[in-house]
Short mmCIF file of C-alpha atoms in Angstrom, two decimals:
data_model
loop_
_atom_site.label_atom_id
_atom_site.label_comp_id
_atom_site.label_asym_id
_atom_site.label_seq_id
_atom_site.Cartn_x
_atom_site.Cartn_y
_atom_site.Cartn_z
CA MET C 1 -20.09 -24.01 -15.26
CA LEU C 2 -20.57 -20.68 -13.54
CA ARG C 3 -24.11 -19.55 -12.81
CA LEU C 4 -25.27 -16.27 -11.28
CA HIS C 5 -28.80 -16.14 -9.97
CA ARG C 6 -30.47 -12.77 -9.24
CA LEU C 7 -27.11 -11.41 -8.06
CA SER C 8 -27.43 -7.96 -6.45
CA LYS C 9 -25.08 -5.60 -4.71
CA GLN C 10 -26.02 -2.47 -2.87
CA TYR C 11 -23.15 -0.40 -1.48
CA GLN C 12 -23.50 1.33 1.84
CA ALA C 13 -23.77 4.71 0.13
CA GLY C 14 -27.09 3.38 -1.12
CA ASP C 15 -26.47 3.01 -4.85
CA ASP C 16 -27.36 -0.25 -6.52
CA ALA C 17 -24.26 -1.50 -8.29
CA LEU C 18 -25.94 -4.73 -9.43
CA LYS C 19 -29.65 -5.28 -9.83
CA GLY C 20 -30.49 -8.97 -10.01
CA VAL C 21 -28.03 -10.21 -12.62
CA ASP C 22 -28.70 -13.67 -14.13
CA LEU C 23 -25.85 -15.12 -16.12
CA GLU C 24 -24.56 -18.54 -17.15
CA VAL C 25 -21.06 -19.17 -18.40
CA PRO C 26 -20.50 -22.72 -19.68
CA ASP C 27 -17.13 -24.45 -19.28
CA GLY C 28 -14.49 -23.14 -21.63
CA GLN C 29 -16.43 -20.10 -22.85
CA VAL C 30 -14.80 -16.67 -22.92
CA VAL C 31 -17.26 -13.86 -22.28
CA ALA C 32 -16.57 -10.16 -22.58
CA LEU C 33 -18.43 -7.92 -20.20
CA ILE C 34 -18.79 -4.44 -21.65
CA GLY C 35 -20.50 -1.33 -20.36
CA PRO C 36 -19.80 2.27 -19.33
CA SER C 37 -17.78 3.16 -16.24
CA GLY C 38 -19.89 2.61 -13.17
CA ALA C 39 -22.09 -0.01 -14.83
CA GLY C 40 -21.05 -2.55 -12.19
CA LYS C 41 -18.56 -4.64 -14.18
CA SER C 42 -15.86 -4.68 -11.49
CA THR C 43 -18.43 -5.28 -8.78
CA LEU C 44 -19.88 -8.22 -10.72
CA ILE C 45 -16.49 -9.89 -11.05
CA ARG C 46 -15.63 -9.32 -7.40
CA CYS C 47 -18.98 -10.67 -6.24
CA ILE C 48 -18.21 -13.97 -7.97
CA ASN C 49 -15.17 -14.75 -5.78
CA ARG C 50 -16.63 -12.66 -2.96
CA LEU C 51 -13.87 -10.11 -2.69
CA VAL C 52 -17.01 -7.98 -2.57
CA GLU C 53 -19.82 -9.57 -0.59
CA PRO C 54 -23.05 -9.65 -2.67
CA SER C 55 -26.15 -8.20 -0.97
CA SER C 56 -28.43 -10.91 -2.32
CA GLY C 57 -28.62 -13.60 -4.97
CA GLN C 58 -26.45 -16.65 -5.53
CA VAL C 59 -23.28 -17.68 -7.31
CA PHE C 60 -22.82 -21.32 -8.30
CA LEU C 61 -19.56 -22.83 -9.52
CA ASP C 62 -20.64 -26.23 -10.86
CA ASP C 63 -22.76 -27.61 -7.99
CA GLU C 64 -21.21 -25.54 -5.26
CA GLU C 65 -23.01 -22.46 -4.00
CA VAL C 66 -20.13 -19.99 -3.56
CA THR C 67 -22.36 -17.50 -1.77
CA ALA C 68 -23.14 -20.02 0.98
CA LEU C 69 -19.57 -21.02 1.86
CA GLY C 70 -17.86 -20.38 5.18
CA SER C 71 -14.46 -18.68 5.08
CA ARG C 72 -12.41 -21.89 4.98
CA ARG C 73 -14.44 -23.45 2.15
CA LEU C 74 -14.48 -20.11 0.36
CA ARG C 75 -10.69 -20.04 0.31
CA ARG C 76 -10.65 -23.53 -1.22
CA THR C 77 -13.11 -22.47 -3.89
CA ARG C 78 -11.20 -19.26 -4.67
CA ARG C 79 -8.36 -21.46 -5.89
CA ARG C 80 -10.57 -22.45 -8.81
CA MET C 81 -11.11 -18.83 -9.83
CA GLY C 82 -8.00 -17.06 -11.13
CA MET C 83 -8.12 -13.29 -11.17
CA ILE C 84 -6.34 -10.80 -13.42
CA PHE C 85 -6.35 -7.10 -12.63
CA GLN C 86 -6.28 -3.76 -14.42
CA GLU C 87 -3.19 -2.39 -12.68
CA TYR C 88 -1.68 -5.90 -12.61
CA ALA C 89 -1.84 -6.00 -8.78
CA LEU C 90 1.53 -7.68 -8.51
CA ILE C 91 3.34 -7.52 -5.21
CA GLU C 92 5.78 -4.86 -6.33
CA ARG C 93 8.65 -5.71 -4.00
CA LEU C 94 8.59 -9.45 -4.55
CA THR C 95 10.32 -11.14 -7.47
CA VAL C 96 8.56 -12.28 -10.60
CA MET C 97 8.86 -15.90 -9.48
CA GLU C 98 7.43 -15.19 -6.04
CA ASN C 99 4.53 -13.41 -7.66
CA VAL C 100 3.80 -16.33 -9.94
CA LEU C 101 4.14 -18.82 -7.09
CA SER C 102 1.72 -16.83 -4.97
CA GLY C 103 -0.93 -18.32 -7.26
CA GLN C 104 -0.33 -21.57 -5.36
CA LEU C 105 -0.83 -20.11 -1.88
CA GLY C 106 -4.20 -21.79 -1.55
CA TYR C 107 -2.55 -25.21 -2.02
CA VAL C 108 0.45 -25.04 0.32
CA GLY C 109 0.79 -24.62 4.07
CA PHE C 110 1.93 -21.42 5.73
CA LEU C 111 5.46 -22.52 6.62
CA ARG C 112 6.18 -23.77 3.12
CA SER C 113 5.01 -20.49 1.65
CA TYR C 114 6.82 -18.47 4.31
CA PHE C 115 10.18 -20.06 3.49
CA ARG C 116 9.32 -20.07 -0.24
CA ARG C 117 9.84 -23.86 -0.32
CA PHE C 118 7.17 -24.67 -2.87
CA PRO C 119 6.93 -28.26 -4.18
CA THR C 120 9.33 -28.92 -7.03
CA GLU C 121 6.52 -29.70 -9.50
CA THR C 122 4.95 -26.34 -8.69
CA VAL C 123 8.18 -24.46 -9.31
CA GLN C 124 8.59 -26.46 -12.51
CA GLN C 125 5.10 -25.45 -13.64
CA ALA C 126 5.81 -21.85 -12.76
CA PHE C 127 8.92 -21.88 -14.96
CA GLN C 128 6.96 -23.43 -17.81
CA LEU C 129 4.29 -20.76 -17.46
CA LEU C 130 6.87 -17.98 -17.46
CA GLU C 131 8.26 -19.50 -20.63
CA ARG C 132 4.76 -19.66 -22.13
CA VAL C 133 4.15 -15.95 -21.46
CA GLY C 134 7.65 -15.08 -22.68
CA LEU C 135 9.36 -13.98 -19.47
CA THR C 136 11.82 -16.82 -18.87
CA GLU C 137 14.87 -14.67 -18.23
CA HIS C 138 13.11 -12.29 -15.85
CA TYR C 139 12.18 -14.73 -13.07
CA ASP C 140 14.47 -13.25 -10.41
CA LYS C 141 13.75 -9.61 -11.18
CA ARG C 142 11.62 -7.58 -8.86
CA ALA C 143 8.12 -7.10 -10.23
CA ASP C 144 8.42 -3.31 -10.26
CA GLU C 145 11.33 -3.50 -12.71
CA LEU C 146 9.09 -4.81 -15.49
CA SER C 147 7.13 -2.87 -18.11
CA GLY C 148 3.33 -2.76 -18.07
CA GLY C 149 2.88 -5.52 -20.60
CA GLN C 150 5.42 -7.75 -18.86
CA ARG C 151 3.74 -7.19 -15.51
CA GLN C 152 0.40 -8.18 -16.90
CA ARG C 153 1.99 -11.38 -18.22
CA VAL C 154 3.20 -12.14 -14.70
CA GLY C 155 -0.35 -11.48 -13.46
CA ILE C 156 -1.67 -13.93 -16.03
CA ALA C 157 0.91 -16.59 -15.08
CA ARG C 158 -0.04 -16.18 -11.42
CA ALA C 159 -3.72 -16.67 -12.20
CA ILE C 160 -3.05 -19.73 -14.38
CA LEU C 161 -0.79 -21.35 -11.78
CA GLN C 162 -3.84 -21.55 -9.53
CA GLN C 163 -5.09 -24.30 -11.88
CA PRO C 164 -8.41 -22.48 -12.13
CA ASP C 165 -11.58 -23.52 -13.94
CA ILE C 166 -12.49 -19.94 -14.66
CA LEU C 167 -10.63 -16.66 -15.04
CA LEU C 168 -12.06 -13.41 -13.72
CA VAL C 169 -10.38 -10.67 -15.69
CA ASP C 170 -10.87 -7.02 -14.72
CA GLU C 171 -9.91 -4.52 -17.45
CA PRO C 172 -6.69 -6.34 -18.41
CA THR C 173 -5.71 -3.80 -21.05
CA ALA C 174 -6.89 -0.48 -19.62
CA SER C 175 -3.35 0.58 -18.63
CA LEU C 176 -1.64 -0.69 -21.79
CA ASP C 177 -0.92 0.69 -25.24
CA PRO C 178 -2.99 -0.61 -28.19
CA ARG C 179 -0.42 -3.08 -29.45
CA THR C 180 0.33 -4.57 -26.04
CA SER C 181 -3.40 -4.67 -25.37
CA ARG C 182 -3.93 -6.92 -28.36
CA GLN C 183 -1.04 -9.18 -27.37
CA ILE C 184 -2.39 -9.52 -23.86
CA MET C 185 -5.93 -10.26 -25.05
CA ARG C 186 -4.56 -12.79 -27.52
CA LEU C 187 -2.53 -14.46 -24.78
CA ILE C 188 -5.53 -14.69 -22.48
CA SER C 189 -7.78 -16.14 -25.16
CA GLU C 190 -5.11 -18.64 -26.28
CA LEU C 191 -4.48 -19.81 -22.73
CA CYS C 192 -8.23 -20.22 -22.23
CA SER C 193 -8.61 -22.40 -25.28
CA GLU C 194 -5.44 -24.41 -24.50
CA ARG C 195 -6.69 -25.21 -21.04
CA GLN C 196 -10.42 -25.23 -21.58
CA LEU C 197 -10.85 -22.30 -19.22
CA ALA C 198 -13.97 -20.22 -19.00
CA ALA C 199 -13.39 -16.49 -18.53
CA ILE C 200 -15.28 -13.31 -17.82
CA VAL C 201 -13.35 -10.35 -19.19
CA ASN C 202 -14.34 -6.82 -18.24
CA ILE C 203 -13.27 -4.58 -21.04
CA HIS C 204 -13.76 -1.00 -22.20
CA ASP C 205 -12.54 -1.49 -25.71
CA VAL C 206 -15.47 -2.90 -27.69
CA THR C 207 -13.48 -3.52 -30.86
CA LEU C 208 -10.85 -5.46 -28.92
CA ALA C 209 -13.55 -7.51 -27.24
CA GLN C 210 -15.12 -8.36 -30.61
CA MET C 211 -11.78 -9.64 -31.88
CA PHE C 212 -11.13 -12.17 -29.14
CA VAL C 213 -14.32 -13.46 -27.54
CA ALA C 214 -17.20 -15.72 -28.50
CA ARG C 215 -19.87 -13.92 -26.53
CA ILE C 216 -20.50 -10.40 -25.34
CA VAL C 217 -22.62 -9.31 -22.39
CA GLY C 218 -23.56 -5.65 -22.06
CA LEU C 219 -24.08 -4.23 -18.61
CA ARG C 220 -25.79 -0.92 -17.94
CA GLU C 221 -26.55 0.46 -14.49
CA GLY C 222 -26.24 -2.95 -12.92
CA GLU C 223 -28.47 -4.78 -15.40
CA VAL C 224 -27.74 -7.05 -18.35
CA VAL C 225 -29.03 -5.23 -21.43
CA PHE C 226 -27.34 -7.31 -24.13
CA ASP C 227 -26.19 -10.90 -24.43
CA GLY C 228 -25.12 -12.21 -27.79
CA LYS C 229 -22.46 -12.81 -30.41
CA PRO C 230 -19.87 -10.13 -31.21
CA ASP C 231 -21.43 -9.64 -34.66
CA ASP C 232 -24.82 -8.82 -33.16
CA LEU C 233 -23.35 -5.73 -31.56
CA THR C 234 -25.02 -3.12 -33.78
CA ASN C 235 -25.00 0.63 -33.32
CA GLU C 236 -28.47 0.40 -31.79
CA VAL C 237 -27.18 -2.05 -29.21
CA LEU C 238 -24.17 0.14 -28.40
CA THR C 239 -26.51 3.07 -27.88
CA GLU C 240 -28.61 0.89 -25.59
CA ILE C 241 -25.52 0.04 -23.52
CA TYR C 242 -23.55 3.26 -23.53
CA GLY C 243 -26.14 5.91 -24.39
CA GLU C 244 -26.46 8.22 -27.40
CA GLU C 245 -23.31 8.70 -29.48
CA ASP C 246 -22.41 8.86 -33.15
CA TRP C 247 -20.88 5.37 -33.41
CA GLN C 248 -20.30 5.51 -37.16
CA THR C 249 -17.99 8.53 -37.02
CA ALA C 250 -15.55 6.78 -34.73
CA ASN C 251 -15.29 3.89 -37.16
CA ASP C 252 -14.96 6.14 -40.17
CA ARG C 253 -12.39 8.42 -38.66
CA THR C 254 -9.36 6.47 -39.82
CA GLU C 255 -10.68 6.31 -43.35
CA GLU C 256 -11.35 10.05 -43.26
CA LYS C 257 -7.83 10.83 -42.07
CA GLU C 258 -6.32 8.77 -44.85
CA ARG C 259 -8.46 10.56 -47.44
CA ALA C 260 -7.48 13.95 -46.02
CA ALA C 261 -3.79 13.06 -46.10
CA LYS C 262 -4.09 11.91 -49.69
CA GLU C 263 -5.85 15.08 -50.75
CA SER C 264 -3.32 17.37 -49.13
CA LEU C 265 -0.55 15.42 -50.82
CA GLU C 266 -2.26 15.86 -54.18
CA GLU C 267 -2.60 19.59 -53.53
CA GLN C 268 1.12 19.85 -52.91
CA MET C 269 1.96 17.90 -56.04
CA LYS C 270 -0.24 20.27 -58.03
CA GLY C 271 1.55 23.27 -56.51
CA LEU C 272 4.91 21.80 -57.49
CA SER C 273 4.01 21.03 -61.07
CA GLY C 274 2.11 24.34 -61.54
CA MET P 1 -13.67 43.27 -23.42
CA THR P 2 -16.09 40.36 -23.33
CA ASP P 3 -19.14 39.62 -21.24
CA THR P 4 -17.56 36.89 -19.10
CA PRO P 5 -18.09 37.30 -15.36
CA PHE P 6 -14.37 36.77 -14.75
CA ASP P 7 -11.80 39.50 -14.47
CA ALA P 8 -8.47 38.07 -15.48
CA ARG P 9 -6.50 40.87 -13.82
CA THR P 10 -7.84 40.33 -10.31
CA TRP P 11 -7.84 36.53 -10.30
CA ARG P 12 -6.15 34.96 -7.30
CA PRO P 13 -6.24 31.33 -6.15
CA PRO P 14 -8.78 30.79 -3.36
CA GLY P 15 -6.98 30.82 0.00
CA LEU P 16 -6.95 28.05 2.55
CA ILE P 17 -9.77 29.88 4.32
CA ARG P 18 -12.18 31.06 1.65
CA SER P 19 -13.99 33.79 3.56
CA SER P 20 -11.80 36.89 3.80
CA LEU P 21 -13.65 37.98 6.96
CA TRP P 22 -12.63 34.80 8.78
CA ARG P 23 -9.12 35.04 7.41
CA TRP P 24 -8.61 38.51 8.88
CA LEU P 25 -10.38 37.66 12.12
CA LEU P 26 -8.11 34.67 12.60
CA ALA P 27 -4.95 36.66 11.90
CA VAL P 28 -5.96 39.41 14.38
CA THR P 29 -6.85 36.85 17.06
CA VAL P 30 -3.49 35.15 16.71
CA ALA P 31 -1.67 38.51 16.92
CA ILE P 32 -3.57 39.53 20.07
CA TYR P 33 -2.90 36.16 21.67
CA LEU P 34 0.83 36.34 20.95
CA ALA P 35 1.11 39.87 22.30
CA SER P 36 -0.70 39.07 25.55
CA ALA P 37 1.14 35.78 25.99
CA LEU P 38 4.51 37.50 25.67
CA GLY P 39 3.30 40.23 28.05
CA SER P 40 2.38 37.69 30.72
CA LEU P 41 5.86 36.17 30.89
CA GLU P 42 7.70 37.15 34.03
CA ILE P 43 11.34 37.56 33.17
CA ASN P 44 13.87 37.96 35.94
CA TRP P 45 16.74 39.72 34.21
CA LEU P 46 18.87 39.67 37.33
CA ARG P 47 18.71 35.87 37.55
CA ILE P 48 19.42 35.55 33.86
CA GLY P 49 22.50 37.74 34.33
CA GLN P 50 23.81 35.45 37.06
CA GLY P 51 23.02 32.27 35.16
CA LEU P 52 24.66 33.58 32.02
CA GLY P 53 28.04 33.44 33.70
CA ARG P 54 27.53 29.81 34.67
CA GLY P 55 26.34 29.01 31.17
CA VAL P 56 29.49 30.51 29.73
CA THR P 57 31.63 28.39 32.06
CA PHE P 58 29.74 25.32 30.90
CA LEU P 59 30.10 26.21 27.23
CA ALA P 60 33.78 26.96 27.77
CA ALA P 61 34.13 23.45 29.18
CA PHE P 62 33.32 22.13 25.71
CA ALA P 63 36.63 23.55 24.58
CA THR P 64 38.43 21.47 27.19
CA PRO P 65 36.37 18.29 27.55
CA ASP P 66 37.80 15.85 30.06
CA PHE P 67 37.46 12.28 28.87
CA VAL P 68 40.19 10.92 31.12
CA THR P 69 39.50 11.57 34.80
CA HIS P 70 36.23 9.65 34.95
CA TRP P 71 36.73 7.45 31.89
CA ARG P 72 35.80 4.32 33.84
CA ASP P 73 32.43 5.80 34.84
CA ILE P 74 31.83 7.14 31.37
CA SER P 75 32.64 3.87 29.60
CA GLU P 76 30.55 1.84 32.02
CA GLY P 77 27.62 4.22 31.64
CA LEU P 78 28.02 4.15 27.91
CA ALA P 79 28.10 0.35 27.75
CA GLU P 80 25.02 0.19 29.95
CA SER P 81 23.18 2.72 27.79
CA LEU P 82 24.04 0.98 24.55
CA THR P 83 22.98 -2.40 25.93
CA MET P 84 19.76 -0.89 27.23
CA THR P 85 19.10 0.81 23.90
CA GLY P 86 19.69 -2.29 21.80
CA ALA P 87 17.70 -4.62 24.02
CA ALA P 88 14.81 -2.18 24.45
CA THR P 89 14.60 -1.59 20.69
CA VAL P 90 14.49 -5.31 19.92
CA ILE P 91 11.99 -6.11 22.67
CA GLY P 92 9.85 -3.06 21.92
CA ILE P 93 9.68 -3.80 18.19
CA ALA P 94 8.97 -7.49 18.75
CA LEU P 95 6.03 -6.49 20.93
CA SER P 96 4.82 -3.77 18.61
CA LEU P 97 4.66 -5.88 15.43
CA PRO P 98 1.52 -7.79 16.50
CA ILE P 99 0.10 -4.64 18.10
CA GLY P 100 0.72 -2.64 14.92
CA LEU P 101 -1.04 -5.31 12.86
CA GLY P 102 -3.96 -5.26 15.27
CA ALA P 103 -4.14 -1.48 15.25
CA ALA P 104 -4.59 -1.26 11.47
CA ARG P 105 -8.25 -0.68 10.74
CA ASN P 106 -8.16 -2.33 7.31
CA ILE P 107 -6.97 -5.73 8.48
CA ALA P 108 -8.05 -6.14 12.12
CA PRO P 109 -11.55 -6.94 13.40
CA MET P 110 -13.12 -4.19 15.53
CA PRO P 111 -12.47 -5.60 19.06
CA VAL P 112 -8.82 -6.35 18.28
CA TYR P 113 -8.45 -2.93 16.70
CA LEU P 114 -9.85 -1.14 19.74
CA PHE P 115 -7.66 -3.13 22.13
CA CYS P 116 -4.46 -2.50 20.16
CA ARG P 117 -5.25 1.17 19.64
CA GLY P 118 -5.82 1.37 23.40
CA VAL P 119 -2.38 -0.09 24.12
CA VAL P 120 -0.78 2.33 21.65
CA ALA P 121 -2.62 5.34 23.07
CA LEU P 122 -1.72 4.40 26.64
CA SER P 123 1.94 3.99 25.77
CA ARG P 124 2.00 7.28 23.88
CA SER P 125 0.22 9.29 26.54
CA PHE P 126 3.24 9.29 28.87
CA GLN P 127 6.54 10.90 28.06
CA GLU P 128 9.61 8.73 28.61
CA VAL P 129 10.65 10.62 31.74
CA ILE P 130 7.28 10.02 33.39
CA LEU P 131 7.35 6.34 32.44
CA ALA P 132 10.89 6.13 33.80
CA ILE P 133 9.92 7.67 37.15
CA PHE P 134 7.09 5.15 37.37
CA PHE P 135 9.26 2.14 36.52
CA VAL P 136 12.10 3.31 38.80
CA ALA P 137 9.59 3.42 41.63
CA MET P 138 8.43 -0.05 40.61
CA PHE P 139 11.74 -1.86 39.96
CA GLY P 140 14.21 0.33 41.84
CA PHE P 141 17.13 2.36 40.45
CA GLY P 142 19.19 0.92 37.65
CA PRO P 143 19.15 -0.06 34.01
CA PHE P 144 16.27 -2.54 34.25
CA ALA P 145 13.83 0.30 34.88
CA GLY P 146 15.37 2.11 31.91
CA LEU P 147 15.03 -0.97 29.72
CA VAL P 148 11.33 -1.36 30.53
CA THR P 149 10.73 2.36 29.99
CA LEU P 150 12.28 2.39 26.54
CA SER P 151 10.54 -0.85 25.52
CA VAL P 152 7.14 0.52 26.47
CA ALA P 153 7.81 3.83 24.76
CA THR P 154 8.88 1.96 21.62
CA ILE P 155 5.53 0.14 21.46
CA GLY P 156 3.60 3.39 21.29
CA PHE P 157 5.80 4.90 18.64
CA PHE P 158 6.36 1.86 16.47
CA GLY P 159 2.88 0.37 16.80
CA LYS P 160 1.19 3.59 15.76
CA LEU P 161 3.39 4.31 12.75
CA LEU P 162 3.31 0.69 11.58
CA ALA P 163 -0.49 0.64 11.80
CA GLU P 164 -0.69 3.84 9.77
CA GLU P 165 1.62 2.41 7.13
CA ILE P 166 -0.52 -0.73 6.85
CA GLU P 167 -3.66 1.39 6.55
CA ALA P 168 -2.05 3.25 3.65
CA MET P 169 -1.05 0.13 1.72
CA ASP P 170 -2.26 -0.61 -1.80
CA PRO P 171 -5.55 -2.53 -1.37
CA VAL P 172 -5.41 -4.06 -4.86
CA GLN P 173 -2.22 -6.02 -4.10
CA ALA P 174 -3.92 -7.29 -0.96
CA GLU P 175 -7.00 -8.20 -2.99
CA ALA P 176 -4.91 -10.12 -5.50
CA VAL P 177 -3.36 -12.36 -2.86
CA GLN P 178 -6.77 -12.88 -1.27
CA ALA P 179 -8.14 -13.98 -4.63
CA THR P 180 -5.64 -16.87 -4.81
CA GLY P 181 -7.27 -18.54 -1.82
CA ALA P 182 -4.40 -17.71 0.54
CA GLY P 183 -4.90 -18.04 4.29
CA TRP P 184 -4.66 -15.09 6.66
CA LEU P 185 -1.02 -15.60 7.64
CA GLN P 186 -0.03 -16.15 4.02
CA TRP P 187 -1.90 -13.01 3.14
CA ILE P 188 0.03 -11.01 5.74
CA ASP P 189 3.30 -12.56 4.53
CA TYR P 190 2.76 -12.00 0.80
CA ALA P 191 0.52 -8.95 0.53
CA VAL P 192 1.15 -6.83 3.62
CA THR P 193 4.75 -7.44 4.71
CA PRO P 194 6.46 -6.62 1.39
CA GLN P 195 4.54 -3.36 1.20
CA VAL P 196 5.51 -2.16 4.68
CA MET P 197 8.99 -3.70 5.01
CA PRO P 198 11.05 -0.63 4.01
CA ARG P 199 9.08 1.39 6.52
CA ILE P 200 9.64 -1.22 9.24
CA ILE P 201 13.38 -1.11 8.65
CA GLY P 202 13.47 2.69 8.52
CA LEU P 203 11.42 3.05 11.69
CA SER P 204 13.53 0.47 13.54
CA LEU P 205 16.72 2.41 12.82
CA TYR P 206 15.03 5.67 13.70
CA ARG P 207 13.74 4.24 16.95
CA LEU P 208 17.19 2.87 17.77
CA ASP P 209 18.68 6.33 17.84
CA ILE P 210 15.69 7.84 19.62
CA ASN P 211 16.11 5.17 22.29
CA PHE P 212 19.79 5.99 22.68
CA ARG P 213 19.04 9.68 23.18
CA GLU P 214 16.20 8.87 25.55
CA SER P 215 18.44 6.53 27.53
CA ALA P 216 20.45 9.57 28.56
CA VAL P 217 17.34 11.33 29.84
CA VAL P 218 16.00 8.21 31.49
CA GLY P 219 19.28 7.83 33.35
CA ILE P 220 18.89 11.26 34.93
CA VAL P 221 15.76 10.16 36.79
CA GLY P 222 17.34 6.89 37.95
CA GLY P 223 17.12 4.58 34.97
CA GLY P 224 20.85 3.86 34.83
CA GLY P 225 23.20 4.25 31.88
CA ILE P 226 25.08 7.26 30.58
CA GLY P 227 22.36 9.58 31.92
CA ALA P 228 23.24 8.61 35.46
CA THR P 229 26.93 9.36 34.80
CA LEU P 230 25.99 12.69 33.24
CA ASN P 231 23.81 13.56 36.20
CA THR P 232 26.60 12.80 38.64
CA ALA P 233 29.01 14.98 36.68
CA PHE P 234 26.58 17.91 36.79
CA ASP P 235 25.95 17.42 40.50
CA ARG P 236 29.68 17.68 41.18
CA TYR P 237 30.04 20.72 38.87
CA GLU P 238 32.48 18.69 36.76
CA PHE P 239 31.55 20.50 33.58
CA GLU P 240 34.55 19.16 31.65
CA THR P 241 33.41 15.59 32.24
CA ALA P 242 29.80 16.52 31.44
CA ALA P 243 30.97 18.14 28.22
CA ALA P 244 32.90 15.00 27.32
CA ILE P 245 29.80 12.87 27.86
CA LEU P 246 27.62 15.19 25.77
CA LEU P 247 30.17 15.17 22.96
CA ILE P 248 30.17 11.37 22.99
CA ILE P 249 26.36 11.31 22.84
CA ILE P 250 26.38 13.75 19.93
CA GLY P 251 29.01 11.63 18.16
CA ILE P 252 27.05 8.41 18.58
CA VAL P 253 23.77 9.97 17.43
CA MET P 254 25.44 11.44 14.36
CA LEU P 255 27.09 8.13 13.56
CA SER P 256 23.80 6.24 13.83
CA GLU P 257 22.08 8.92 11.75
CA TYR P 258 24.67 8.40 9.03
CA LEU P 259 24.50 4.59 9.17
CA SER P 260 20.71 4.49 9.14
CA GLY P 261 20.73 6.86 6.17
CA LEU P 262 22.98 4.42 4.32
CA ILE P 263 20.78 1.44 5.14
CA ARG P 264 17.51 3.23 4.34
CA ALA P 265 18.81 4.24 0.95
CA ARG P 266 19.46 0.57 0.18
CA VAL P 267 16.00 -0.75 1.04
CA GLN P 268 13.32 0.61 -1.22
#
């Protein structure tokens, strides 16, 4: 279980990115973290594995206080937290396989990793993962030869190869088209349920979040302003999180377009027959 | 037409210097400086007239370069220069890799950074000829002084540019490797090296041909190699031999330019 206690982050510029966030994520639960740009979603995720050092507050992974660890122990604990990034963050000039195997860096010694002599079981697992995410034939390609969706799959395989207990996922679909976005979100949620992984997923797309997660947390200006089921996300709540906006129109727009198209078609038919 | 405050006909992009007063002031200052600087040059036309004749003789020698008479000296000098160049490039780059890492602000702790930047600055503050004079005084005439000179000069060049390349790397890739729980060396190997490798290769080739050209200059002040041969030829007014040496230097530089272009195009 992951537990955040009064977690705060103040950047040097003086703005409070996080203001005392309390949050518990039980084992195996997938949580979507929504909120406007600048609400502190990325900071929150990076404070958990301390890529960003929190200013105050604590992070607990099971019984271990992550915020109290020295650098060696921190590296060991980071292995349990797989991370997936918005722009994939693959090492562009390394091959797909090397990228996936880099998920195991925390487990192998320097020389082994330097000569790319990973244990056979590890390589085996990496191949299985590549197969699972549908990239079997691409393992020796350079990462920058792949499309966006394929790259994100490599990013996911890398994170899973860490054998993590929790995934920290930062805007996994923000650089992808709508269809690929859905596939990626589906893949992440399937992998989580297959492996009993907990996950925190930062995401802009509220509808997408509602489709794939069990719980939604709304962040606004560094504070949790909503925590509940996807169905509880009413227009009032969205306004609370994002500010004033006509939420209904966005949902009705598709319907409206269809109606307009139908009407114009009818007009034309009339013109033809008349 | 309308009541907008803009006039579409007179719109121009804002210049580099926004205030037109400053723009004009700067232009006038530069013009005055140039005029007075040119005026202060003392030009001895008589001496130029005499020298011109000698220059023509020298240029004419290029039409009849003499590779044969002193071929032994030339080939020995050349071999010495090439050895010096190769060894100095390898040694210099080997030394500058750790210094370049240390001189990158985004990966080195402050004390290491300051030390490595200091080394780079010191190495860069002296031109090769000055370094060569110093090392010739220290180790005596000959190619060893030249070797040390070129190695030290390589550190300044390579260390600085490598550090700048590391500072400009993509931080997210570095973050991703950090997030796996990788150790520092693994992090350098997986996140930093692949990002800067093409640059390392490009700079190495570039430095190799700089070092060859510099080896000629270094030789003139006593650092051995083809420069020493060239110097001797000039001292004896053997312009045909000098021309031959210069043609060989030009040929080798052009060849290495071409080869490094080929290699750089392959690594990206």
